[in-house]
Amino acid sequence: MSGHNKWASIKHKKAATDAKKGKVFTKIIREIVVATKEGGAQIENNARLRKAIDDAKEANMPQDNIKKAIQRGNGEIPGAIYEEMVYEGYGPAGVALIVEVTTDNKNRTASEIRKMFSSHKGNLGETGCVGWMFDRKGYITVNKSGTDEETVMNAALEAGAEDFKSEADSDIYEIITNPSDLESVKKSLKEKNINVTSSEISMIPQTQVALSGDDAKCMLKLMDSLEEHEDVKNVYANFDISSEEMEKIEE
C-alpha cells in the first residue's frame, strides 16, 4: 500500500495546480459523457454518473458544463465518440502499471502512451500481463489535519470498511472498502462530519517494488506524464519509494 499511498499524497498536493490547468474539467466531462451513455441520465439509477457529478461539483465545474456533458452522453447534442481502453505494462525496475484511458482516437492515444513508457525505462505489455497483481477496491482518503486517527478508523470500520491505513510519513488516512460499499462508507463518514478528501474505485497493488535513485526519479516522471495526458483517466502502479528517497528527489 505504501507506493499507492505516496502517489496519493503527491496527487493531493498537485490537485490545485492541475485544476488551474483545466485538465480536471476535461477528464470529468469525458467521464460524465461515458457514464451517461452507458447508464442513462437518471442520477439515482447511475452510480457512475453520480460519482462523476460529485467530482464535477468538488472541482467547481459550472452547472451548465455538467448539463451539456449529460446531453452529449444522451445524444441530445453532438459531440466526440469516446472509447474506454486499458493498457498494461512495466515501468522502471519492472514496476507494474495499469493505465485507464477515455479517448476519441485510440490509435493516437496508444502511440502516445507507448512512447511515454519507452521514454521512461518502461514498455507496454499484453492485456492481462500485470492485472493479476492488483485487487479492485473502493479507496477513500481523509486529510489528517484536524481529524483524530481513532475517530476516523472507528467510523470507517463501523461503516463496513475492510481496512484502514495511517502511515507516519503521509498526510492522509487511507480507507479500503469492497467496491460495492464505497458510497455507503463515504456517506457514513460525511454524516459524522469527517471530511473525505477523495473517493474512487481503485486498483490496489498486492505487493510493491522498492525504487531508489534514477529508477525512482524516472518512475515519478512516468506517472506524472501519464496523468498529464488528457486521455488518461487513472494510473495504478505498485512502486514503493522511501521517505528518505522522496526527500532527495524533492531537493
JSON list of C-alpha atoms in Angstrom, two decimals:
[
{"chain": "A", "resi": 1, "resn": "MET", "atom": "CA", "xyz": [0.00, 0.00, 0.00]},
{"chain": "A", "resi": 2, "resn": "SER", "atom": "CA", "xyz": [2.86, 2.41, 0.66]},
{"chain": "A", "resi": 3, "resn": "GLY", "atom": "CA", "xyz": [3.61, 3.07, -3.00]},
{"chain": "A", "resi": 4, "resn": "HIS", "atom": "CA", "xyz": [-0.05, 3.78, -3.60]},
{"chain": "A", "resi": 5, "resn": "ASN", "atom": "CA", "xyz": [-0.11, 5.96, -0.50]},
{"chain": "A", "resi": 6, "resn": "LYS", "atom": "CA", "xyz": [2.83, 8.12, -1.55]},
{"chain": "A", "resi": 7, "resn": "TRP", "atom": "CA", "xyz": [1.43, 8.73, -5.01]},
{"chain": "A", "resi": 8, "resn": "ALA", "atom": "CA", "xyz": [-1.96, 9.55, -3.48]},
{"chain": "A", "resi": 9, "resn": "SER", "atom": "CA", "xyz": [-0.22, 12.14, -1.30]},
{"chain": "A", "resi": 10, "resn": "ILE", "atom": "CA", "xyz": [1.66, 13.59, -4.26]},
{"chain": "A", "resi": 11, "resn": "LYS", "atom": "CA", "xyz": [-1.54, 13.82, -6.31]},
{"chain": "A", "resi": 12, "resn": "HIS", "atom": "CA", "xyz": [-3.29, 15.54, -3.41]},
{"chain": "A", "resi": 13, "resn": "LYS", "atom": "CA", "xyz": [-0.63, 18.26, -3.38]},
{"chain": "A", "resi": 14, "resn": "LYS", "atom": "CA", "xyz": [-0.86, 18.65, -7.16]},
{"chain": "A", "resi": 15, "resn": "ALA", "atom": "CA", "xyz": [-4.65, 18.95, -7.25]},
{"chain": "A", "resi": 16, "resn": "ALA", "atom": "CA", "xyz": [-4.83, 22.75, -7.13]},
{"chain": "A", "resi": 17, "resn": "THR", "atom": "CA", "xyz": [-2.24, 23.10, -9.89]},
{"chain": "A", "resi": 18, "resn": "ASP", "atom": "CA", "xyz": [-3.98, 20.58, -12.11]},
{"chain": "A", "resi": 19, "resn": "ALA", "atom": "CA", "xyz": [-7.31, 22.35, -11.64]},
{"chain": "A", "resi": 20, "resn": "LYS", "atom": "CA", "xyz": [-5.77, 25.61, -12.84]},
{"chain": "A", "resi": 21, "resn": "LYS", "atom": "CA", "xyz": [-4.60, 23.87, -16.00]},
{"chain": "A", "resi": 22, "resn": "GLY", "atom": "CA", "xyz": [-8.19, 22.95, -16.85]},
{"chain": "A", "resi": 23, "resn": "LYS", "atom": "CA", "xyz": [-7.31, 19.29, -17.30]},
{"chain": "A", "resi": 24, "resn": "VAL", "atom": "CA", "xyz": [-9.54, 18.25, -14.43]},
{"chain": "A", "resi": 25, "resn": "PHE", "atom": "CA", "xyz": [-12.61, 19.63, -16.23]},
{"chain": "A", "resi": 26, "resn": "THR", "atom": "CA", "xyz": [-11.71, 17.85, -19.45]},
{"chain": "A", "resi": 27, "resn": "LYS", "atom": "CA", "xyz": [-11.39, 14.47, -17.75]},
{"chain": "A", "resi": 28, "resn": "ILE", "atom": "CA", "xyz": [-14.56, 14.88, -15.69]},
{"chain": "A", "resi": 29, "resn": "ILE", "atom": "CA", "xyz": [-16.60, 15.92, -18.73]},
{"chain": "A", "resi": 30, "resn": "ARG", "atom": "CA", "xyz": [-15.48, 12.80, -20.58]},
{"chain": "A", "resi": 31, "resn": "GLU", "atom": "CA", "xyz": [-16.42, 10.66, -17.59]},
{"chain": "A", "resi": 32, "resn": "ILE", "atom": "CA", "xyz": [-19.89, 12.23, -17.43]},
{"chain": "A", "resi": 33, "resn": "VAL", "atom": "CA", "xyz": [-20.41, 11.65, -21.17]},
{"chain": "A", "resi": 34, "resn": "VAL", "atom": "CA", "xyz": [-19.38, 7.98, -20.98]},
{"chain": "A", "resi": 35, "resn": "ALA", "atom": "CA", "xyz": [-21.27, 7.34, -17.73]},
{"chain": "A", "resi": 36, "resn": "THR", "atom": "CA", "xyz": [-24.44, 8.82, -19.21]},
{"chain": "A", "resi": 37, "resn": "LYS", "atom": "CA", "xyz": [-24.08, 6.87, -22.44]},
{"chain": "A", "resi": 38, "resn": "GLU", "atom": "CA", "xyz": [-23.66, 3.60, -20.55]},
{"chain": "A", "resi": 39, "resn": "GLY", "atom": "CA", "xyz": [-26.12, 4.01, -17.69]},
{"chain": "A", "resi": 40, "resn": "GLY", "atom": "CA", "xyz": [-28.54, 6.77, -18.64]},
{"chain": "A", "resi": 41, "resn": "ALA", "atom": "CA", "xyz": [-29.10, 10.28, -17.30]},
{"chain": "A", "resi": 42, "resn": "GLN", "atom": "CA", "xyz": [-31.05, 9.35, -14.16]},
{"chain": "A", "resi": 43, "resn": "ILE", "atom": "CA", "xyz": [-28.57, 10.00, -11.36]},
{"chain": "A", "resi": 44, "resn": "GLU", "atom": "CA", "xyz": [-30.42, 7.85, -8.82]},
{"chain": "A", "resi": 45, "resn": "ASN", "atom": "CA", "xyz": [-30.06, 4.83, -11.13]},
{"chain": "A", "resi": 46, "resn": "ASN", "atom": "CA", "xyz": [-26.50, 5.50, -12.30]},
{"chain": "A", "resi": 47, "resn": "ALA", "atom": "CA", "xyz": [-23.82, 5.30, -9.58]},
{"chain": "A", "resi": 48, "resn": "ARG", "atom": "CA", "xyz": [-21.03, 6.07, -12.01]},
{"chain": "A", "resi": 49, "resn": "LEU", "atom": "CA", "xyz": [-22.72, 9.25, -13.22]},
{"chain": "A", "resi": 50, "resn": "ARG", "atom": "CA", "xyz": [-23.50, 10.26, -9.63]},
{"chain": "A", "resi": 51, "resn": "LYS", "atom": "CA", "xyz": [-19.81, 9.92, -8.74]},
{"chain": "A", "resi": 52, "resn": "ALA", "atom": "CA", "xyz": [-18.76, 11.92, -11.83]},
{"chain": "A", "resi": 53, "resn": "ILE", "atom": "CA", "xyz": [-21.16, 14.74, -10.97]},
{"chain": "A", "resi": 54, "resn": "ASP", "atom": "CA", "xyz": [-19.89, 14.77, -7.37]},
{"chain": "A", "resi": 55, "resn": "ASP", "atom": "CA", "xyz": [-16.36, 15.12, -8.75]},
{"chain": "A", "resi": 56, "resn": "ALA", "atom": "CA", "xyz": [-17.52, 17.94, -11.02]},
{"chain": "A", "resi": 57, "resn": "LYS", "atom": "CA", "xyz": [-19.06, 19.83, -8.12]},
{"chain": "A", "resi": 58, "resn": "GLU", "atom": "CA", "xyz": [-15.95, 19.35, -5.98]},
{"chain": "A", "resi": 59, "resn": "ALA", "atom": "CA", "xyz": [-13.92, 20.82, -8.84]},
{"chain": "A", "resi": 60, "resn": "ASN", "atom": "CA", "xyz": [-16.32, 23.79, -9.02]},
{"chain": "A", "resi": 61, "resn": "MET", "atom": "CA", "xyz": [-17.39, 22.95, -12.55]},
{"chain": "A", "resi": 62, "resn": "PRO", "atom": "CA", "xyz": [-20.25, 25.20, -13.78]},
{"chain": "A", "resi": 63, "resn": "GLN", "atom": "CA", "xyz": [-23.65, 23.50, -13.78]},
{"chain": "A", "resi": 64, "resn": "ASP", "atom": "CA", "xyz": [-24.05, 24.32, -17.48]},
{"chain": "A", "resi": 65, "resn": "ASN", "atom": "CA", "xyz": [-20.94, 22.24, -18.30]},
{"chain": "A", "resi": 66, "resn": "ILE", "atom": "CA", "xyz": [-22.38, 19.29, -16.41]},
{"chain": "A", "resi": 67, "resn": "LYS", "atom": "CA", "xyz": [-25.73, 19.62, -18.17]},
{"chain": "A", "resi": 68, "resn": "LYS", "atom": "CA", "xyz": [-24.13, 19.74, -21.64]},
{"chain": "A", "resi": 69, "resn": "ALA", "atom": "CA", "xyz": [-21.94, 16.72, -20.88]},
{"chain": "A", "resi": 70, "resn": "ILE", "atom": "CA", "xyz": [-25.03, 14.72, -19.89]},
{"chain": "A", "resi": 71, "resn": "GLN", "atom": "CA", "xyz": [-26.78, 15.85, -23.07]},
{"chain": "A", "resi": 72, "resn": "ARG", "atom": "CA", "xyz": [-23.79, 14.72, -25.13]},
{"chain": "A", "resi": 73, "resn": "GLY", "atom": "CA", "xyz": [-23.88, 11.35, -23.43]},
{"chain": "A", "resi": 74, "resn": "ASN", "atom": "CA", "xyz": [-27.60, 11.07, -24.13]},
{"chain": "A", "resi": 75, "resn": "GLY", "atom": "CA", "xyz": [-27.15, 12.01, -27.76]},
{"chain": "A", "resi": 76, "resn": "GLU", "atom": "CA", "xyz": [-29.23, 15.18, -27.38]},
{"chain": "A", "resi": 77, "resn": "ILE", "atom": "CA", "xyz": [-26.38, 17.31, -28.69]},
{"chain": "A", "resi": 78, "resn": "PRO", "atom": "CA", "xyz": [-23.50, 16.22, -30.96]},
{"chain": "A", "resi": 79, "resn": "GLY", "atom": "CA", "xyz": [-20.02, 15.53, -29.65]},
{"chain": "A", "resi": 80, "resn": "ALA", "atom": "CA", "xyz": [-17.00, 13.26, -29.89]},
{"chain": "A", "resi": 81, "resn": "ILE", "atom": "CA", "xyz": [-17.49, 9.50, -29.54]},
{"chain": "A", "resi": 82, "resn": "TYR", "atom": "CA", "xyz": [-15.32, 8.17, -26.72]},
{"chain": "A", "resi": 83, "resn": "GLU", "atom": "CA", "xyz": [-13.94, 4.68, -26.19]},
{"chain": "A", "resi": 84, "resn": "GLU", "atom": "CA", "xyz": [-12.52, 3.31, -22.97]},
{"chain": "A", "resi": 85, "resn": "MET", "atom": "CA", "xyz": [-9.24, 1.41, -23.14]},
{"chain": "A", "resi": 86, "resn": "VAL", "atom": "CA", "xyz": [-6.96, -0.23, -20.57]},
{"chain": "A", "resi": 87, "resn": "TYR", "atom": "CA", "xyz": [-3.22, -0.55, -21.12]},
{"chain": "A", "resi": 88, "resn": "GLU", "atom": "CA", "xyz": [-0.91, -2.70, -19.01]},
{"chain": "A", "resi": 89, "resn": "GLY", "atom": "CA", "xyz": [2.85, -2.62, -18.89]},
{"chain": "A", "resi": 90, "resn": "TYR", "atom": "CA", "xyz": [6.05, -2.20, -16.95]},
{"chain": "A", "resi": 91, "resn": "GLY", "atom": "CA", "xyz": [7.95, 0.82, -15.69]},
{"chain": "A", "resi": 92, "resn": "PRO", "atom": "CA", "xyz": [11.49, 1.17, -14.30]},
{"chain": "A", "resi": 93, "resn": "ALA", "atom": "CA", "xyz": [12.77, -1.93, -12.42]},
{"chain": "A", "resi": 94, "resn": "GLY", "atom": "CA", "xyz": [9.75, -3.94, -13.51]},
{"chain": "A", "resi": 95, "resn": "VAL", "atom": "CA", "xyz": [7.08, -1.82, -11.76]},
{"chain": "A", "resi": 96, "resn": "ALA", "atom": "CA", "xyz": [3.61, -2.97, -12.87]},
{"chain": "A", "resi": 97, "resn": "LEU", "atom": "CA", "xyz": [1.29, -0.32, -14.32]},
{"chain": "A", "resi": 98, "resn": "ILE", "atom": "CA", "xyz": [-2.35, -0.23, -15.36]},
{"chain": "A", "resi": 99, "resn": "VAL", "atom": "CA", "xyz": [-3.46, 2.81, -17.38]},
{"chain": "A", "resi": 100, "resn": "GLU", "atom": "CA", "xyz": [-7.16, 3.51, -17.98]},
{"chain": "A", "resi": 101, "resn": "VAL", "atom": "CA", "xyz": [-7.98, 5.94, -20.79]},
{"chain": "A", "resi": 102, "resn": "THR", "atom": "CA", "xyz": [-11.01, 7.54, -22.42]},
{"chain": "A", "resi": 103, "resn": "THR", "atom": "CA", "xyz": [-10.25, 8.58, -25.99]},
{"chain": "A", "resi": 104, "resn": "ASP", "atom": "CA", "xyz": [-11.82, 9.65, -29.26]},
{"chain": "A", "resi": 105, "resn": "ASN", "atom": "CA", "xyz": [-8.80, 8.35, -31.21]},
{"chain": "A", "resi": 106, "resn": "LYS", "atom": "CA", "xyz": [-7.46, 5.07, -29.83]},
{"chain": "A", "resi": 107, "resn": "ASN", "atom": "CA", "xyz": [-4.65, 4.76, -32.40]},
{"chain": "A", "resi": 108, "resn": "ARG", "atom": "CA", "xyz": [-3.24, 8.17, -31.49]},
{"chain": "A", "resi": 109, "resn": "THR", "atom": "CA", "xyz": [-3.60, 7.53, -27.76]},
{"chain": "A", "resi": 110, "resn": "ALA", "atom": "CA", "xyz": [-1.99, 4.08, -27.95]},
{"chain": "A", "resi": 111, "resn": "SER", "atom": "CA", "xyz": [1.00, 5.54, -29.79]},
{"chain": "A", "resi": 112, "resn": "GLU", "atom": "CA", "xyz": [1.43, 8.35, -27.28]},
{"chain": "A", "resi": 113, "resn": "ILE", "atom": "CA", "xyz": [1.10, 6.05, -24.25]},
{"chain": "A", "resi": 114, "resn": "ARG", "atom": "CA", "xyz": [3.62, 3.63, -25.75]},
{"chain": "A", "resi": 115, "resn": "LYS", "atom": "CA", "xyz": [6.08, 6.47, -26.30]},
{"chain": "A", "resi": 116, "resn": "MET", "atom": "CA", "xyz": [5.72, 7.62, -22.67]},
{"chain": "A", "resi": 117, "resn": "PHE", "atom": "CA", "xyz": [6.54, 4.13, -21.41]},
{"chain": "A", "resi": 118, "resn": "SER", "atom": "CA", "xyz": [9.58, 3.73, -23.67]},
{"chain": "A", "resi": 119, "resn": "SER", "atom": "CA", "xyz": [10.85, 7.21, -22.76]},
{"chain": "A", "resi": 120, "resn": "HIS", "atom": "CA", "xyz": [10.88, 6.31, -19.06]},
{"chain": "A", "resi": 121, "resn": "LYS", "atom": "CA", "xyz": [12.56, 2.87, -18.92]},
{"chain": "A", "resi": 122, "resn": "GLY", "atom": "CA", "xyz": [9.29, 1.02, -19.50]},
{"chain": "A", "resi": 123, "resn": "ASN", "atom": "CA", "xyz": [7.32, -0.88, -22.08]},
{"chain": "A", "resi": 124, "resn": "LEU", "atom": "CA", "xyz": [3.70, -1.76, -22.78]},
{"chain": "A", "resi": 125, "resn": "GLY", "atom": "CA", "xyz": [2.70, -5.39, -22.38]},
{"chain": "A", "resi": 126, "resn": "GLU", "atom": "CA", "xyz": [-0.17, -7.64, -23.39]},
{"chain": "A", "resi": 127, "resn": "THR", "atom": "CA", "xyz": [-3.62, -7.31, -21.83]},
{"chain": "A", "resi": 128, "resn": "GLY", "atom": "CA", "xyz": [-3.63, -9.14, -18.50]},
{"chain": "A", "resi": 129, "resn": "CYS", "atom": "CA", "xyz": [0.15, -9.15, -18.05]},
{"chain": "A", "resi": 130, "resn": "VAL", "atom": "CA", "xyz": [0.01, -7.26, -14.72]},
{"chain": "A", "resi": 131, "resn": "GLY", "atom": "CA", "xyz": [-3.70, -7.02, -13.85]},
{"chain": "A", "resi": 132, "resn": "TRP", "atom": "CA", "xyz": [-3.46, -10.08, -11.64]},
{"chain": "A", "resi": 133, "resn": "MET", "atom": "CA", "xyz": [-1.12, -8.18, -9.32]},
{"chain": "A", "resi": 134, "resn": "PHE", "atom": "CA", "xyz": [-3.89, -5.76, -8.27]},
{"chain": "A", "resi": 135, "resn": "ASP", "atom": "CA", "xyz": [-7.19, -6.01, -6.38]},
{"chain": "A", "resi": 136, "resn": "ARG", "atom": "CA", "xyz": [-10.18, -3.87, -7.34]},
{"chain": "A", "resi": 137, "resn": "LYS", "atom": "CA", "xyz": [-11.25, -1.97, -4.20]},
{"chain": "A", "resi": 138, "resn": "GLY", "atom": "CA", "xyz": [-13.02, 1.15, -3.01]},
{"chain": "A", "resi": 139, "resn": "TYR", "atom": "CA", "xyz": [-10.43, 3.71, -1.89]},
{"chain": "A", "resi": 140, "resn": "ILE", "atom": "CA", "xyz": [-11.14, 6.72, 0.34]},
{"chain": "A", "resi": 141, "resn": "THR", "atom": "CA", "xyz": [-8.69, 9.30, 1.67]},
{"chain": "A", "resi": 142, "resn": "VAL", "atom": "CA", "xyz": [-9.18, 11.66, 4.62]},
{"chain": "A", "resi": 143, "resn": "ASN", "atom": "CA", "xyz": [-6.83, 14.53, 5.40]},
{"chain": "A", "resi": 144, "resn": "LYS", "atom": "CA", "xyz": [-5.12, 14.06, 8.75]},
{"chain": "A", "resi": 145, "resn": "SER", "atom": "CA", "xyz": [-5.28, 17.76, 9.52]},
{"chain": "A", "resi": 146, "resn": "GLY", "atom": "CA", "xyz": [-7.91, 18.43, 12.18]},
{"chain": "A", "resi": 147, "resn": "THR", "atom": "CA", "xyz": [-9.02, 14.79, 12.42]},
{"chain": "A", "resi": 148, "resn": "ASP", "atom": "CA", "xyz": [-8.33, 12.18, 15.08]},
{"chain": "A", "resi": 149, "resn": "GLU", "atom": "CA", "xyz": [-6.99, 8.84, 13.85]},
{"chain": "A", "resi": 150, "resn": "GLU", "atom": "CA", "xyz": [-9.01, 6.68, 16.22]},
{"chain": "A", "resi": 151, "resn": "THR", "atom": "CA", "xyz": [-12.22, 8.53, 15.41]},
{"chain": "A", "resi": 152, "resn": "VAL", "atom": "CA", "xyz": [-11.74, 8.13, 11.66]},
{"chain": "A", "resi": 153, "resn": "MET", "atom": "CA", "xyz": [-10.68, 4.49, 11.96]},
{"chain": "A", "resi": 154, "resn": "ASN", "atom": "CA", "xyz": [-13.63, 3.51, 14.14]},
{"chain": "A", "resi": 155, "resn": "ALA", "atom": "CA", "xyz": [-16.08, 5.37, 11.94]},
{"chain": "A", "resi": 156, "resn": "ALA", "atom": "CA", "xyz": [-14.71, 3.69, 8.80]},
{"chain": "A", "resi": 157, "resn": "LEU", "atom": "CA", "xyz": [-14.71, 0.17, 10.21]},
{"chain": "A", "resi": 158, "resn": "GLU", "atom": "CA", "xyz": [-18.17, 0.59, 11.75]},
{"chain": "A", "resi": 159, "resn": "ALA", "atom": "CA", "xyz": [-19.44, 1.71, 8.32]},
{"chain": "A", "resi": 160, "resn": "GLY", "atom": "CA", "xyz": [-18.17, -1.52, 6.75]},
{"chain": "A", "resi": 161, "resn": "ALA", "atom": "CA", "xyz": [-14.66, -0.65, 5.52]},
{"chain": "A", "resi": 162, "resn": "GLU", "atom": "CA", "xyz": [-12.28, -3.57, 5.01]},
{"chain": "A", "resi": 163, "resn": "ASP", "atom": "CA", "xyz": [-9.08, -1.84, 6.10]},
{"chain": "A", "resi": 164, "resn": "PHE", "atom": "CA", "xyz": [-7.66, 1.40, 7.47]},
{"chain": "A", "resi": 165, "resn": "LYS", "atom": "CA", "xyz": [-4.13, 2.72, 6.90]},
{"chain": "A", "resi": 166, "resn": "SER", "atom": "CA", "xyz": [-2.26, 5.54, 8.60]},
{"chain": "A", "resi": 167, "resn": "GLU", "atom": "CA", "xyz": [1.42, 5.94, 7.72]},
{"chain": "A", "resi": 168, "resn": "ALA", "atom": "CA", "xyz": [3.59, 8.32, 9.73]},
{"chain": "A", "resi": 169, "resn": "ASP", "atom": "CA", "xyz": [5.09, 9.96, 6.64]},
{"chain": "A", "resi": 170, "resn": "SER", "atom": "CA", "xyz": [1.75, 10.61, 4.93]},
{"chain": "A", "resi": 171, "resn": "ASP", "atom": "CA", "xyz": [-0.71, 13.49, 5.41]},
{"chain": "A", "resi": 172, "resn": "ILE", "atom": "CA", "xyz": [-3.75, 11.32, 4.68]},
{"chain": "A", "resi": 173, "resn": "TYR", "atom": "CA", "xyz": [-5.59, 8.36, 6.17]},
{"chain": "A", "resi": 174, "resn": "GLU", "atom": "CA", "xyz": [-6.45, 5.58, 3.71]},
{"chain": "A", "resi": 175, "resn": "ILE", "atom": "CA", "xyz": [-9.67, 3.58, 3.89]},
{"chain": "A", "resi": 176, "resn": "ILE", "atom": "CA", "xyz": [-10.17, 0.42, 1.80]},
{"chain": "A", "resi": 177, "resn": "THR", "atom": "CA", "xyz": [-13.63, -0.97, 1.07]},
{"chain": "A", "resi": 178, "resn": "ASN", "atom": "CA", "xyz": [-15.36, -3.54, -1.07]},
{"chain": "A", "resi": 179, "resn": "PRO", "atom": "CA", "xyz": [-16.18, -1.70, -4.34]},
{"chain": "A", "resi": 180, "resn": "SER", "atom": "CA", "xyz": [-19.92, -2.06, -3.68]},
{"chain": "A", "resi": 181, "resn": "ASP", "atom": "CA", "xyz": [-19.54, -0.45, -0.23]},
{"chain": "A", "resi": 182, "resn": "LEU", "atom": "CA", "xyz": [-17.63, 2.66, -1.33]},
{"chain": "A", "resi": 183, "resn": "GLU", "atom": "CA", "xyz": [-20.60, 5.03, -1.49]},
{"chain": "A", "resi": 184, "resn": "SER", "atom": "CA", "xyz": [-22.17, 3.85, 1.78]},
{"chain": "A", "resi": 185, "resn": "VAL", "atom": "CA", "xyz": [-18.88, 4.16, 3.70]},
{"chain": "A", "resi": 186, "resn": "LYS", "atom": "CA", "xyz": [-18.26, 7.61, 2.22]},
{"chain": "A", "resi": 187, "resn": "LYS", "atom": "CA", "xyz": [-21.78, 8.72, 3.14]},
{"chain": "A", "resi": 188, "resn": "SER", "atom": "CA", "xyz": [-21.40, 7.41, 6.70]},
{"chain": "A", "resi": 189, "resn": "LEU", "atom": "CA", "xyz": [-18.12, 9.30, 7.17]},
{"chain": "A", "resi": 190, "resn": "LYS", "atom": "CA", "xyz": [-19.66, 12.55, 5.93]},
{"chain": "A", "resi": 191, "resn": "GLU", "atom": "CA", "xyz": [-22.64, 12.11, 8.26]},
{"chain": "A", "resi": 192, "resn": "LYS", "atom": "CA", "xyz": [-20.11, 12.01, 11.13]},
{"chain": "A", "resi": 193, "resn": "ASN", "atom": "CA", "xyz": [-18.56, 15.28, 9.88]},
{"chain": "A", "resi": 194, "resn": "ILE", "atom": "CA", "xyz": [-15.41, 13.58, 8.63]},
{"chain": "A", "resi": 195, "resn": "ASN", "atom": "CA", "xyz": [-14.13, 15.44, 5.59]},
{"chain": "A", "resi": 196, "resn": "VAL", "atom": "CA", "xyz": [-13.48, 12.96, 2.76]},
{"chain": "A", "resi": 197, "resn": "THR", "atom": "CA", "xyz": [-10.62, 14.22, 0.57]},
{"chain": "A", "resi": 198, "resn": "SER", "atom": "CA", "xyz": [-11.20, 11.76, -2.29]},
{"chain": "A", "resi": 199, "resn": "SER", "atom": "CA", "xyz": [-13.05, 8.54, -3.09]},
{"chain": "A", "resi": 200, "resn": "GLU", "atom": "CA", "xyz": [-12.75, 6.21, -6.04]},
{"chain": "A", "resi": 201, "resn": "ILE", "atom": "CA", "xyz": [-12.80, 2.65, -7.26]},
{"chain": "A", "resi": 202, "resn": "SER", "atom": "CA", "xyz": [-9.10, 1.82, -7.43]},
{"chain": "A", "resi": 203, "resn": "MET", "atom": "CA", "xyz": [-6.71, -0.99, -8.25]},
{"chain": "A", "resi": 204, "resn": "ILE", "atom": "CA", "xyz": [-4.70, -1.69, -5.10]},
{"chain": "A", "resi": 205, "resn": "PRO", "atom": "CA", "xyz": [-1.35, -3.47, -5.61]},
{"chain": "A", "resi": 206, "resn": "GLN", "atom": "CA", "xyz": [-0.80, -6.75, -3.73]},
{"chain": "A", "resi": 207, "resn": "THR", "atom": "CA", "xyz": [2.96, -6.18, -3.49]},
{"chain": "A", "resi": 208, "resn": "GLN", "atom": "CA", "xyz": [5.36, -3.30, -4.14]},
{"chain": "A", "resi": 209, "resn": "VAL", "atom": "CA", "xyz": [8.64, -2.81, -5.95]},
{"chain": "A", "resi": 210, "resn": "ALA", "atom": "CA", "xyz": [11.11, -0.69, -3.93]},
{"chain": "A", "resi": 211, "resn": "LEU", "atom": "CA", "xyz": [12.70, 2.08, -6.01]},
{"chain": "A", "resi": 212, "resn": "SER", "atom": "CA", "xyz": [15.61, 4.41, -5.41]},
{"chain": "A", "resi": 213, "resn": "GLY", "atom": "CA", "xyz": [17.94, 6.72, -7.33]},
{"chain": "A", "resi": 214, "resn": "ASP", "atom": "CA", "xyz": [17.35, 7.12, -11.05]},
{"chain": "A", "resi": 215, "resn": "ASP", "atom": "CA", "xyz": [14.64, 4.45, -11.11]},
{"chain": "A", "resi": 216, "resn": "ALA", "atom": "CA", "xyz": [12.62, 6.38, -8.51]},
{"chain": "A", "resi": 217, "resn": "LYS", "atom": "CA", "xyz": [13.00, 9.67, -10.38]},
{"chain": "A", "resi": 218, "resn": "CYS", "atom": "CA", "xyz": [12.11, 8.03, -13.68]},
{"chain": "A", "resi": 219, "resn": "MET", "atom": "CA", "xyz": [9.05, 6.34, -12.18]},
{"chain": "A", "resi": 220, "resn": "LEU", "atom": "CA", "xyz": [7.67, 9.60, -10.83]},
{"chain": "A", "resi": 221, "resn": "LYS", "atom": "CA", "xyz": [8.27, 11.29, -14.18]},
{"chain": "A", "resi": 222, "resn": "LEU", "atom": "CA", "xyz": [6.41, 8.46, -15.95]},
{"chain": "A", "resi": 223, "resn": "MET", "atom": "CA", "xyz": [3.47, 8.73, -13.55]},
{"chain": "A", "resi": 224, "resn": "ASP", "atom": "CA", "xyz": [3.43, 12.50, -13.98]},
{"chain": "A", "resi": 225, "resn": "SER", "atom": "CA", "xyz": [3.50, 12.35, -17.78]},
{"chain": "A", "resi": 226, "resn": "LEU", "atom": "CA", "xyz": [0.75, 9.72, -17.92]},
{"chain": "A", "resi": 227, "resn": "GLU", "atom": "CA", "xyz": [-1.56, 11.63, -15.61]},
{"chain": "A", "resi": 228, "resn": "GLU", "atom": "CA", "xyz": [-0.89, 14.87, -17.50]},
{"chain": "A", "resi": 229, "resn": "HIS", "atom": "CA", "xyz": [-2.25, 13.27, -20.69]},
{"chain": "A", "resi": 230, "resn": "GLU", "atom": "CA", "xyz": [-5.83, 14.42, -21.22]},
{"chain": "A", "resi": 231, "resn": "ASP", "atom": "CA", "xyz": [-6.96, 10.96, -22.38]},
{"chain": "A", "resi": 232, "resn": "VAL", "atom": "CA", "xyz": [-5.71, 9.21, -19.23]},
{"chain": "A", "resi": 233, "resn": "LYS", "atom": "CA", "xyz": [-8.39, 8.63, -16.61]},
{"chain": "A", "resi": 234, "resn": "ASN", "atom": "CA", "xyz": [-6.47, 6.61, -14.00]},
{"chain": "A", "resi": 235, "resn": "VAL", "atom": "CA", "xyz": [-2.97, 5.21, -13.46]},
{"chain": "A", "resi": 236, "resn": "TYR", "atom": "CA", "xyz": [-2.22, 2.43, -10.99]},
{"chain": "A", "resi": 237, "resn": "ALA", "atom": "CA", "xyz": [1.28, 1.20, -10.10]},
{"chain": "A", "resi": 238, "resn": "ASN", "atom": "CA", "xyz": [2.97, -0.98, -7.48]},
{"chain": "A", "resi": 239, "resn": "PHE", "atom": "CA", "xyz": [6.08, 1.07, -6.69]},
{"chain": "A", "resi": 240, "resn": "ASP", "atom": "CA", "xyz": [7.37, 2.00, -3.24]},
{"chain": "A", "resi": 241, "resn": "ILE", "atom": "CA", "xyz": [9.72, 4.92, -2.60]},
{"chain": "A", "resi": 242, "resn": "SER", "atom": "CA", "xyz": [11.03, 5.54, 0.92]},
{"chain": "A", "resi": 243, "resn": "SER", "atom": "CA", "xyz": [10.53, 8.89, 2.63]},
{"chain": "A", "resi": 244, "resn": "GLU", "atom": "CA", "xyz": [14.29, 9.45, 2.61]},
{"chain": "A", "resi": 245, "resn": "GLU", "atom": "CA", "xyz": [14.42, 8.84, -1.14]},
{"chain": "A", "resi": 246, "resn": "MET", "atom": "CA", "xyz": [11.48, 11.18, -1.73]},
{"chain": "A", "resi": 247, "resn": "GLU", "atom": "CA", "xyz": [13.29, 13.94, 0.17]},
{"chain": "A", "resi": 248, "resn": "LYS", "atom": "CA", "xyz": [16.34, 13.53, -2.06]},
{"chain": "A", "resi": 249, "resn": "ILE", "atom": "CA", "xyz": [14.18, 13.73, -5.19]},
{"chain": "A", "resi": 250, "resn": "GLU", "atom": "CA", "xyz": [12.33, 16.82, -3.98]},
{"chain": "A", "resi": 251, "resn": "GLU", "atom": "CA", "xyz": [15.54, 18.72, -3.13]}
]
